[in-house]
Coordinates of C-alpha atoms and ligand atoms in Angstrom, one line a residue:
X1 CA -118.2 27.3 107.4
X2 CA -116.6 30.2 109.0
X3 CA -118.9 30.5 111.1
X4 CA -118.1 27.3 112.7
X5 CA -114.0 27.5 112.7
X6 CA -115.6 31.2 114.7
X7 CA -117.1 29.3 116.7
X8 CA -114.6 26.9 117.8
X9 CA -112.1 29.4 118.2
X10 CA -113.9 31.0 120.6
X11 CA -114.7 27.3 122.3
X12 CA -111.0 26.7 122.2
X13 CA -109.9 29.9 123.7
X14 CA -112.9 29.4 127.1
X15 CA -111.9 26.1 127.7
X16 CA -108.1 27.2 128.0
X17 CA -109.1 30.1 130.2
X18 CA -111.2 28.0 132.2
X19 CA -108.0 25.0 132.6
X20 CA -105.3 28.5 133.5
X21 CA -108.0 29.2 136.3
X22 CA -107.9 25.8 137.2
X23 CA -104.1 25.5 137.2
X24 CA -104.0 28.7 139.6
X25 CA -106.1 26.4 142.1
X26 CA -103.7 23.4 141.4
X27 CA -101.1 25.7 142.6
X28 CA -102.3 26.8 145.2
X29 CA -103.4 22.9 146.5
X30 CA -99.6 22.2 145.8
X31 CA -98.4 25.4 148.2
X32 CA -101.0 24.2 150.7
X33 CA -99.7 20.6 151.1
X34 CA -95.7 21.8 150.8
X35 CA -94.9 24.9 152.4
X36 CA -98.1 26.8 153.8
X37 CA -97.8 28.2 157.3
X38 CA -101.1 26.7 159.6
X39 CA -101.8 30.3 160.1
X40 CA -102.6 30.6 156.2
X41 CA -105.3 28.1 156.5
X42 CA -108.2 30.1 156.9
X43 CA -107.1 33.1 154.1
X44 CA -106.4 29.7 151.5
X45 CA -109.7 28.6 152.1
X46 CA -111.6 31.7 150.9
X47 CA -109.0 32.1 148.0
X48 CA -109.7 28.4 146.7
X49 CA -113.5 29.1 147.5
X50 CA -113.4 32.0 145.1
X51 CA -111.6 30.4 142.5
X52 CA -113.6 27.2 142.3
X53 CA -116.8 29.8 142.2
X54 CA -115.1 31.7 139.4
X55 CA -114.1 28.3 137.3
X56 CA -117.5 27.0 137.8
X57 CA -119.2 30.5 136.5
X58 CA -117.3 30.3 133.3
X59 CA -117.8 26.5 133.4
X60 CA -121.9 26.7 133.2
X61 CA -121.8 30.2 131.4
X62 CA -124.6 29.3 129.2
X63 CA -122.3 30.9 125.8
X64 CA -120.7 27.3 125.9
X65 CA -123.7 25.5 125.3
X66 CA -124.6 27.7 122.9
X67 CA -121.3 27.4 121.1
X68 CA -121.8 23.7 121.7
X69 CA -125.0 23.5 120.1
X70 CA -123.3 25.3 116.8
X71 CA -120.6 22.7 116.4
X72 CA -122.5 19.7 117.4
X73 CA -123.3 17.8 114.1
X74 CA -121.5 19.9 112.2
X75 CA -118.6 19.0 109.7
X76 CA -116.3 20.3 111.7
X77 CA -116.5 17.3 113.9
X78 CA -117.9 14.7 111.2
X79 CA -114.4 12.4 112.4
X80 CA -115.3 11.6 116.2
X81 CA -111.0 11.0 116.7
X82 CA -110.3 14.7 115.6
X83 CA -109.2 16.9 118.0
X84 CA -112.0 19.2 117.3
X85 CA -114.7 16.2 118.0
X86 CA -112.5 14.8 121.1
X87 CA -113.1 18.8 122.6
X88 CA -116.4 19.1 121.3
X89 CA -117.7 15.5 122.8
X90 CA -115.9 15.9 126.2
X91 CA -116.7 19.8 126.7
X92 CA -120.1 18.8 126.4
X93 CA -120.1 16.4 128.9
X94 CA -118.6 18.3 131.3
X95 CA -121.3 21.1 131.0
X96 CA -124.1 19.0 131.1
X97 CA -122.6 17.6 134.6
X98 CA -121.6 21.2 136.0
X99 CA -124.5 23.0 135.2
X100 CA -126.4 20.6 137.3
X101 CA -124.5 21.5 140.3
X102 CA -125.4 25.0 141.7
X103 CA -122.5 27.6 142.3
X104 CA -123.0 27.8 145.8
X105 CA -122.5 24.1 146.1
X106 CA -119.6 24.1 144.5
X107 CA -118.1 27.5 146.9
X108 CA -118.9 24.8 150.1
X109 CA -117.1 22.1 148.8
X110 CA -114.2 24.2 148.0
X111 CA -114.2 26.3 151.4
X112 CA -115.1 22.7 153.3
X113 CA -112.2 20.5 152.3
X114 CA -109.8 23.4 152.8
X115 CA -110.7 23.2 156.5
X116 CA -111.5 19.5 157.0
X117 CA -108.4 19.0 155.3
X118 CA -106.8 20.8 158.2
X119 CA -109.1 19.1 160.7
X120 CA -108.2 15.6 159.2
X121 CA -104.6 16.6 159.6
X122 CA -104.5 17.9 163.5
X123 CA -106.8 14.8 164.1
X124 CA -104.6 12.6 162.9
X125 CA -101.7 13.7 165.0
X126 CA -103.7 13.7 167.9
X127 CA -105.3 10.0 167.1
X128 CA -108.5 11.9 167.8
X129 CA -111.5 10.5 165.8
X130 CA -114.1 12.7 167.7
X131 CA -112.3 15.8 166.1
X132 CA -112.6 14.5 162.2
X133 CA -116.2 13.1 162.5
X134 CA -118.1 16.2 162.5
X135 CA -116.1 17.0 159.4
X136 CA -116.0 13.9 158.1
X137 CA -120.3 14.3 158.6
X138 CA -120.2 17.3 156.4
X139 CA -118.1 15.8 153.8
X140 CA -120.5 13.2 153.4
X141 CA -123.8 15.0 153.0
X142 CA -122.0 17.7 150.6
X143 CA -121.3 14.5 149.1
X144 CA -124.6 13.0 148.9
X145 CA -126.3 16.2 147.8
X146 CA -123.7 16.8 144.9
X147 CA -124.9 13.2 143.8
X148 CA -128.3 14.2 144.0
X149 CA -127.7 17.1 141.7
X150 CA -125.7 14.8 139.3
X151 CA -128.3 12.4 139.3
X152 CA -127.6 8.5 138.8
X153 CA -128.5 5.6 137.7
X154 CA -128.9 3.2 140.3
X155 CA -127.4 4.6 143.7
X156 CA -125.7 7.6 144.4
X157 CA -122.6 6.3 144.8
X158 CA -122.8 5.7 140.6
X159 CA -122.7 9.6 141.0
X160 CA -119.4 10.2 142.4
X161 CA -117.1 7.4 141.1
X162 CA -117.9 9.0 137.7
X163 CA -116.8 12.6 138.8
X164 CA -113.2 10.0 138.4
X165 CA -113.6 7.2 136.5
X166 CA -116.3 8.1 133.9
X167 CA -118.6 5.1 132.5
X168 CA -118.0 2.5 135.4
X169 CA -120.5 1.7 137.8
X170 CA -120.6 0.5 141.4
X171 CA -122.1 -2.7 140.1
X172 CA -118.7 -3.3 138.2
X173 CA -116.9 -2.2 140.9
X174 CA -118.2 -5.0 143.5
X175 CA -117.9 -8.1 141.3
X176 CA -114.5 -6.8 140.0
X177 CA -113.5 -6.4 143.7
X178 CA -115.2 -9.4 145.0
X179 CA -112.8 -11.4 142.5
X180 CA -109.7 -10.0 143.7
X181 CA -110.8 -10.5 147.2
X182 CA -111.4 -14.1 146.8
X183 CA -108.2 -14.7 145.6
X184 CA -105.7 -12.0 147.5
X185 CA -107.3 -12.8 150.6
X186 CA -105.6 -16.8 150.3
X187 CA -102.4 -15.3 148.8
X188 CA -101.8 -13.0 151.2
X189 CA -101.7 -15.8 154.0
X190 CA -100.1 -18.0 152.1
X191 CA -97.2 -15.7 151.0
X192 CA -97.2 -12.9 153.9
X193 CA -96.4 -15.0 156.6
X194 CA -95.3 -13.4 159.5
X195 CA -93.1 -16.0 161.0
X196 CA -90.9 -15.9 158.4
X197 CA -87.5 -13.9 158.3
X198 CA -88.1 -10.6 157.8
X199 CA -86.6 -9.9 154.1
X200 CA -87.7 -6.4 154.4
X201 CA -85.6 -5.7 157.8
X202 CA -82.4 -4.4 155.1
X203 CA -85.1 -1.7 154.3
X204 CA -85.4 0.0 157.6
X205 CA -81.4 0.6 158.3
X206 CA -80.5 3.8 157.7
X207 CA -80.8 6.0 154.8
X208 CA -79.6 9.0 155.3
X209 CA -81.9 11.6 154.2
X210 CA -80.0 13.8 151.5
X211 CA -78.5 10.8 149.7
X212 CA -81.8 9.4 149.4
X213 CA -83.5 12.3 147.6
X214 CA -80.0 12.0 145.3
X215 CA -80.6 9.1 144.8
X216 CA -84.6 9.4 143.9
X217 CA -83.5 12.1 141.4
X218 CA -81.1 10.4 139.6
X219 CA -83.4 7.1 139.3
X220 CA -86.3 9.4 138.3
X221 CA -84.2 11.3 135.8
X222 CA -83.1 7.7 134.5
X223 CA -86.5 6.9 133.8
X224 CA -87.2 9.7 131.8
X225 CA -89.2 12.1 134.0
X226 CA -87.7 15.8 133.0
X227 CA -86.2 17.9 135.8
X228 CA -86.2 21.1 133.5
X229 CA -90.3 20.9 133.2
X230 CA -91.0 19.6 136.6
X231 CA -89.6 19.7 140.1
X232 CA -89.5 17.0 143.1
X233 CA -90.5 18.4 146.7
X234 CA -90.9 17.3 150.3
X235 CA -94.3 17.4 151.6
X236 CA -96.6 15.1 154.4
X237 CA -97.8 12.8 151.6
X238 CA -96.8 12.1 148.3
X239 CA -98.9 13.9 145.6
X240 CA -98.2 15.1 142.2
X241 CA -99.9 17.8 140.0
X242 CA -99.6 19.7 137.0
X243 CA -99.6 23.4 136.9
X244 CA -99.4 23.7 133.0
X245 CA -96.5 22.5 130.5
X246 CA -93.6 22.8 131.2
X247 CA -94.9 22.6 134.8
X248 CA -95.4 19.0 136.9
X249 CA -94.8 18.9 140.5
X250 CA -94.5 15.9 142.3
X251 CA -93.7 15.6 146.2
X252 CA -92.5 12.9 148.9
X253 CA -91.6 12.3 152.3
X254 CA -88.4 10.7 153.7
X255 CA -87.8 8.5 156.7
X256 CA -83.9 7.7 158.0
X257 CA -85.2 4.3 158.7
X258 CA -87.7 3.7 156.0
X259 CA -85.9 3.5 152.5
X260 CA -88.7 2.1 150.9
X261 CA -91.6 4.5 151.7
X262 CA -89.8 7.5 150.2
X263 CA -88.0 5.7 147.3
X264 CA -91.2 3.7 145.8
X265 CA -93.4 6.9 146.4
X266 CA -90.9 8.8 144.4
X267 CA -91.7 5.8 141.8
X268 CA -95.1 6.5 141.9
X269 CA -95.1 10.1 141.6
X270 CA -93.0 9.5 138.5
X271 CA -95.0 7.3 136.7
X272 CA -97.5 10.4 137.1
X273 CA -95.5 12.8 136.0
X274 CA -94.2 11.0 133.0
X275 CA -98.0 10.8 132.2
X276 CA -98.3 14.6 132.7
X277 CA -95.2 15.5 130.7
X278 CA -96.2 13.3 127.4
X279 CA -99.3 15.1 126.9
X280 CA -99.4 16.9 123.7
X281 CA -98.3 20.4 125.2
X282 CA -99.7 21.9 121.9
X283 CA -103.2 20.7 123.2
X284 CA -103.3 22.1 126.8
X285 CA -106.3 23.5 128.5
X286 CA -108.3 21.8 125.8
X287 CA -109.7 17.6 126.4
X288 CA -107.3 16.4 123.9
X289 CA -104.5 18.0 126.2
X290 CA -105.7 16.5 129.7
X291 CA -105.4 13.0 130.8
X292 CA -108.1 9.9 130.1
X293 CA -109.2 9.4 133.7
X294 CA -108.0 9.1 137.3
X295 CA -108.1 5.0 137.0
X296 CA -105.5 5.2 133.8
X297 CA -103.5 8.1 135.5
X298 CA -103.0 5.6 138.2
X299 CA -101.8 2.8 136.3
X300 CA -99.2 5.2 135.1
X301 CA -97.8 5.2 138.4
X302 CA -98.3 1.9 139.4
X303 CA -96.6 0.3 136.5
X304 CA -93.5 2.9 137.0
X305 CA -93.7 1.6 140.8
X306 CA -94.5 -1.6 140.8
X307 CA -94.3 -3.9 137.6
X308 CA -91.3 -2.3 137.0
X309 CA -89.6 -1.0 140.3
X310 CA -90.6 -4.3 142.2
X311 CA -88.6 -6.4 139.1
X312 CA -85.9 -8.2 139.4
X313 CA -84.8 -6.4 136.3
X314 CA -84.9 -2.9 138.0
X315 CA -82.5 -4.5 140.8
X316 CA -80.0 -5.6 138.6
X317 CA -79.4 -2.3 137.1
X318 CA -79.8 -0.1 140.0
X319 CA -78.9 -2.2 142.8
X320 CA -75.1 -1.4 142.0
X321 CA -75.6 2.2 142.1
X322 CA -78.0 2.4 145.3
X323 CA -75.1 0.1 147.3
X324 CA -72.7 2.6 146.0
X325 CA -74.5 5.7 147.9
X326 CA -76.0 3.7 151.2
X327 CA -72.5 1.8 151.4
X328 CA -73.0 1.6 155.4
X329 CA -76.1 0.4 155.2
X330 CA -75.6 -1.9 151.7
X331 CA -72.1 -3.6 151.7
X332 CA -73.5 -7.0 153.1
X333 CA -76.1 -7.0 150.5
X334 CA -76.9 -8.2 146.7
X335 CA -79.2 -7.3 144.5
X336 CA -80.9 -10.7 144.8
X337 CA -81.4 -9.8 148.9
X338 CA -82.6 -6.4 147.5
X339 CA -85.3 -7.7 145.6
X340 CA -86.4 -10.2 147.5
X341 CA -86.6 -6.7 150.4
X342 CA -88.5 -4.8 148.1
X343 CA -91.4 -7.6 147.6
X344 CA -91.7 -8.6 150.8
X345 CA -95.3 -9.5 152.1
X346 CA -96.6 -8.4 155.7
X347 CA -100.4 -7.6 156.4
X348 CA -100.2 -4.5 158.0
X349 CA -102.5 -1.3 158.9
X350 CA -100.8 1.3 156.5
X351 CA -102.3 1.3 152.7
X352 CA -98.9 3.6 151.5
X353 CA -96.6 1.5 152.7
X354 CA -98.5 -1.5 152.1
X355 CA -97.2 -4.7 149.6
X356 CA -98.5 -5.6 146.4
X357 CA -100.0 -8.2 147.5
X358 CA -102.4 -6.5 150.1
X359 CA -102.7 -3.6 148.6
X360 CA -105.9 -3.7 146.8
X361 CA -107.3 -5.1 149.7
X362 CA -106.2 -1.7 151.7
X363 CA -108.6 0.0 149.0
X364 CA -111.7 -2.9 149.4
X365 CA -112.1 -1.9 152.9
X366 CA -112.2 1.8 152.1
X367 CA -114.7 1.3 148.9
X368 CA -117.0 -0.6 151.0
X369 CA -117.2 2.1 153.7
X370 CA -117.8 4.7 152.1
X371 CA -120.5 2.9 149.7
X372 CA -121.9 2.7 153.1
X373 CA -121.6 6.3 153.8
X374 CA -122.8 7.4 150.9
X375 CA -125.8 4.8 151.2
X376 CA -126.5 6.2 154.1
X377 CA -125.9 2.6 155.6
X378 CA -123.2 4.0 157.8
X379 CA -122.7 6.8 160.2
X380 CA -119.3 8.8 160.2
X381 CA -119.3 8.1 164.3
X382 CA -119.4 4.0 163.2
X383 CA -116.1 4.4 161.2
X384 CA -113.6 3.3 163.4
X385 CA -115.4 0.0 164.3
X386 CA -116.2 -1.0 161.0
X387 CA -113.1 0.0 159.7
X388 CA -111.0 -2.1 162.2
X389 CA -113.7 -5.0 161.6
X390 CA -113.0 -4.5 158.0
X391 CA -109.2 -5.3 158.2
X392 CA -109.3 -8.1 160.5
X393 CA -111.7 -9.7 158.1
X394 CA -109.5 -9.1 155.2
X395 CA -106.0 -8.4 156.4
X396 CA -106.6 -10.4 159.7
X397 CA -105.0 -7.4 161.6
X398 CA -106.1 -4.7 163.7
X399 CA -104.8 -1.5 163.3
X400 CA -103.2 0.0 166.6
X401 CA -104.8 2.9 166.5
X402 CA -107.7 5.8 164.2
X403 CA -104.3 7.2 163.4
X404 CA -103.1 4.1 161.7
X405 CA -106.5 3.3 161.3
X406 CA -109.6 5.0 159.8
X407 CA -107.5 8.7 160.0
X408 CA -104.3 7.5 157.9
X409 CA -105.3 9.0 154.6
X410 CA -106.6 12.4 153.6
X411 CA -108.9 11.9 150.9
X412 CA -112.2 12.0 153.2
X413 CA -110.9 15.5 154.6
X414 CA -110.5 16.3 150.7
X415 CA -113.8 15.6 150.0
X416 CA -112.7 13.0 147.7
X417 CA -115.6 10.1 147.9
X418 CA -115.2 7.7 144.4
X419 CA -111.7 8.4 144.4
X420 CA -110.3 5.0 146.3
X421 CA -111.1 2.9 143.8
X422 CA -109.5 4.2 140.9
X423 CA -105.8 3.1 142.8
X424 CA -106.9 -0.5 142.2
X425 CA -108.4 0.1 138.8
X426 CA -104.8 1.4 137.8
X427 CA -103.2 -1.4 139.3
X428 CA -105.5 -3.6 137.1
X429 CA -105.2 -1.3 133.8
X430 CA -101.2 -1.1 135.1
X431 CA -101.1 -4.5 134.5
X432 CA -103.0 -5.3 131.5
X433 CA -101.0 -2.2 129.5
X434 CA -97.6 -3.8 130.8
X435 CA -98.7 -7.3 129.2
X436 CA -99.5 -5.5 125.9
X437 CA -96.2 -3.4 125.7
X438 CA -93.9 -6.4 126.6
X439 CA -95.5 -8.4 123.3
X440 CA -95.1 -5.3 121.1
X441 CA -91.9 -3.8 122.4
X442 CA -90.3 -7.3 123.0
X443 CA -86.8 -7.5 125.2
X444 CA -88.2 -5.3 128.2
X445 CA -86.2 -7.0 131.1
X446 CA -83.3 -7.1 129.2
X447 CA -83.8 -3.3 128.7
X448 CA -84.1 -2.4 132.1
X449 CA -80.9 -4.6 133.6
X450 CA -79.1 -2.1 130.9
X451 CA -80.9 0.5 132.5
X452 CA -82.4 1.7 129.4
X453 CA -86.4 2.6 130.4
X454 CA -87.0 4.4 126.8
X455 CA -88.4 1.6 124.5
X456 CA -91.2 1.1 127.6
X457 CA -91.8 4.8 128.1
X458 CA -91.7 5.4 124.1
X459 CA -94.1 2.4 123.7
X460 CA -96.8 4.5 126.7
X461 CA -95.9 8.2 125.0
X462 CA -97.3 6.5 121.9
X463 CA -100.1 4.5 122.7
X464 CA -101.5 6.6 125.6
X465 CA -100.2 9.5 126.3
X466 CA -99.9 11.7 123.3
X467 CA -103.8 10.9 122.7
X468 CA -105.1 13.5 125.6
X469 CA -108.8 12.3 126.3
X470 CA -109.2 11.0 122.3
X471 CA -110.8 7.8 123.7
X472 CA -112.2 7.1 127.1
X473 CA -110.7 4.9 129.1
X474 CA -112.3 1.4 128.4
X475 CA -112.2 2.2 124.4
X476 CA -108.3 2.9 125.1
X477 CA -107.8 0.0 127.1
X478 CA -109.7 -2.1 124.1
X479 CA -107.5 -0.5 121.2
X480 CA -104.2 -0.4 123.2
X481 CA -104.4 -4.1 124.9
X482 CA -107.1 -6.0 122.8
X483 CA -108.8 -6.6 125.9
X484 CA -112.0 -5.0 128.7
X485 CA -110.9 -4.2 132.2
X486 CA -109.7 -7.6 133.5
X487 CA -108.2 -8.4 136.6
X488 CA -106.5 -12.0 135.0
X489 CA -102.7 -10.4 134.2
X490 CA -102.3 -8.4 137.7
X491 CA -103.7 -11.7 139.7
X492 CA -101.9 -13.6 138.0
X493 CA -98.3 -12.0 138.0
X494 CA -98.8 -11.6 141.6
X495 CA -99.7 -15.6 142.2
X496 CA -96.8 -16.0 140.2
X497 CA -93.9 -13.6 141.0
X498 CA -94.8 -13.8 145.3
X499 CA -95.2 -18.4 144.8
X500 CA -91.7 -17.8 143.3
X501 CA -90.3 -14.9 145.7
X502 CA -91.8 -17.8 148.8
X503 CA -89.6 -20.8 148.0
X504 CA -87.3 -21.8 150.4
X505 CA -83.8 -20.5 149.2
Ligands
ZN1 ZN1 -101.2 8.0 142.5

């Protein structure tokens, strides 16, 4: 018996030395997008190369399967909801995936996306395609060799989506997708008609730049997220991360004509950040510490953002306050007008600052592309057509340019293939876990036109965050809303919130 608790200790005491390295690369990655000179590039890329190398050494060291082996089966994890099983069952997963992927794999993926990164980003300024594609070439073979090495069930792409969203399939993925599709496609033409008045037009006055970072504070203080263990910076695009309790950074961009874009990303990174800061601190560096998956970390943010900072509810308490601090831009406005500006629906060639309602479709497009890519169906020099194709189908636009088009986001230059799809998964899981807290907690619009955000973020603390990586993600979703992934609550809030928001006033 002692043995084992020996054991474990020492199991413990690797996997929090192994999340410490880890959170030394996070910071790092957070420097690198906020306030890294260009010159620093090249120096950042061989410290990130040599950390991922280190973290995957003491990842595969072949002591933790051994320790593994020890405590498998044993009594010490005879309840599989114990922390000790929780750590045992995911540490063991993870091993069996990274010891499958050689070290100096993992070194060109790290030193790689440092530089495409950069290539992706002086590409995009200079609406220069031909500059990302040999990049963009690289990123996709890497990618399609680390599938390999993973292995798969049925095509490589299976490989990938679970390095974020563990369990799900592509197969699920298409028929999930093809469902929202079929009906978002309609709604969006029916509701995002361009003719009408433009509601959103209040949104690009101006906002002056200071008060609108104020005013994101004091919102995201209001909701909960905790200013003495995390911090709010300016960066290119919005991102958050967490460095280690106590620790969560999150990051926006603001615009003097573009209120929403900064204010709803600061939403966003919120809803992450609450996630981050209601992890059981006492559990860090171990599973039962980190969060379920990339999909359910998403639908933290999205509900924060959207189910909630899209209500009518939200308005009505903050609607007073924001007129107060943008009183130039505001006084001819109420919080009905607001509203109605905030949920406004226009097809467009930007996924960030893109509606509800075309969102997900934003994310189609890019799932189907780089299924493609991956398939080997595609050729990185074919993006741009098939990508502009892609939206006209859907959207029924064209974007003006690779800038606004196929360069507009920097997850390929990341080397992040799979990852796309878990933004719609967490507006589908978003959804669903709103349904479930508003019949448990009871009263939640009332709550928020008081301004009070606590019986909804107690309600998430409860039932999802303070259980680190106890379940995965579809058991969660089961025990917390009764229900499988389902797209039925999300589709059908947004039929029903954008039919009402389109009646003639
Ligand atoms: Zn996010």
């Amino acid at each position: 018996m002692m043995r084992l608790q020996e054991a474990y200790e020492e199991l413990v005491r690797r996997m929090r030395e192994q999340t410490l390295l880890s959170s030394c690369a996070e910071l790092l990655g957070w420097d690198e997008l906020t306030y890294l000179p260009p010159g620093g590039v090249g120096h950042r890329a061989e410290q990130q190369a040599l950390l991922a190398g280190l973290y995957h050494e003491k990842a595969t060291d072949p002591r933790l399967g051994d320790l593994l082996a020890t405590l498998e089966g044993s009594d010490l994890v005879a309840d599989p909801d114990s922390p000790a099983a929780v750590n045992v069952r995911e540490m063991r997963y993870a091993y069996d995936r990274l010891t499958r992927l050689p070290r100096d794999l993992v070194e060109e993926e790290a030193r790689l996306t440092s530089v495409a990164q950069q290539a992706w980003s002086v590409a995009r300024a200079n609406d220069d395609f031909a500059r990302f594609r040999p990049w963009l070439e690289q990123v996709i073979a890497l990618a399609r060799r680390r599938a390999e090495c993973l292995g798969y069930e049925a095509i490589p792409y299976d490989a990938l989506l679970e390095d974020y969203e563990p369990g799900l399939r592509t197969r699920d993925l298409v028929s999930l997708f093809d469902e929202l599709r079929r009906e978002l496609v309609p709604l969006a033409a029916e509701v995002g008609d361009a003719r009408r008045r433009d509601r959103a037009a209040v949104l690009r006055r101006e906002y002056p730049l200071d008060r609108q970072r104020i005013f994101g504070e004091a919102v995201a203080s209001e909701l909960g997220f905790d200013f003495h263990r995390g911090r709010l910076d300016t960066s290119v695009h919005p991102f958050s991360t967490l460095i280690g309790p106590g620790d969560c950074r999150i990051a926006t961009r603001y615009a003097l004509h573009d209120f929403g874009d900064s204010f709803f990303s600061i939403l966003h990174e919120v809803g992450h950040g609450l996630y981050d800061q209601g992890l059981p601190a006492e559990h860090y560096g171990t599973p039962m510490g980190e969060p379920v998956s990339l999909g359910l970390h998403e639908a933290q943010a999205r509900l924060w953002e959207n189910t909630v900072g899209r209500s009518r509810a939200f308005w009505r308490h903050f609607f007073p306050r924001a007129r107060q601090v943008f009183h130039e831009s505001l006084h001819d406005v109420d919080a009905e007008d607001f509203y109605r500006a905030v949920n406004h629906v226009a097809p467009g060639p930007n996924r960030v600052r893109a509606d509800e309602v075309t969102y997900n479709l934003h994310i189609l497009v890019r799932f189907e592309l780089e299924v493609a890519m991956i398939a080997g169906d595609l050729r990185a020099a074919d993006v741009p057509t098939a990508w502009n194709e892609a939206y006209q189908r859907d959207l029924g636009i064209t974007p003006p340019s690779d800038a606004e088009g196929c360069l507009q986001d920097g997850h390929w230059g990341d080397g992040l293939i799979g990852y796309f799809p878990t933004y719609t998964l967490g507006n589908i899981f978003a959804e669903q876990l709103f349904a479930a807290a508003s019949r448990e907690v009871g009263g939640l619009e009332e709550q928020f036109v008081r301004g009070d955000f606590g019986g909804l973020l107690g309600w998430l603390r409860e039932k999802v965050h303070r259980h680190g990586q106890r379940y995965r993600a579809p058991e969660l979703l089961k025990r917390v809303t009764g229900a499988a992934l389902d797209s039925r609550p999300l589709l059908d809030r947004l039929h029903r919130q954008h039919r009402e928001l389109n009646e003639p006033t």
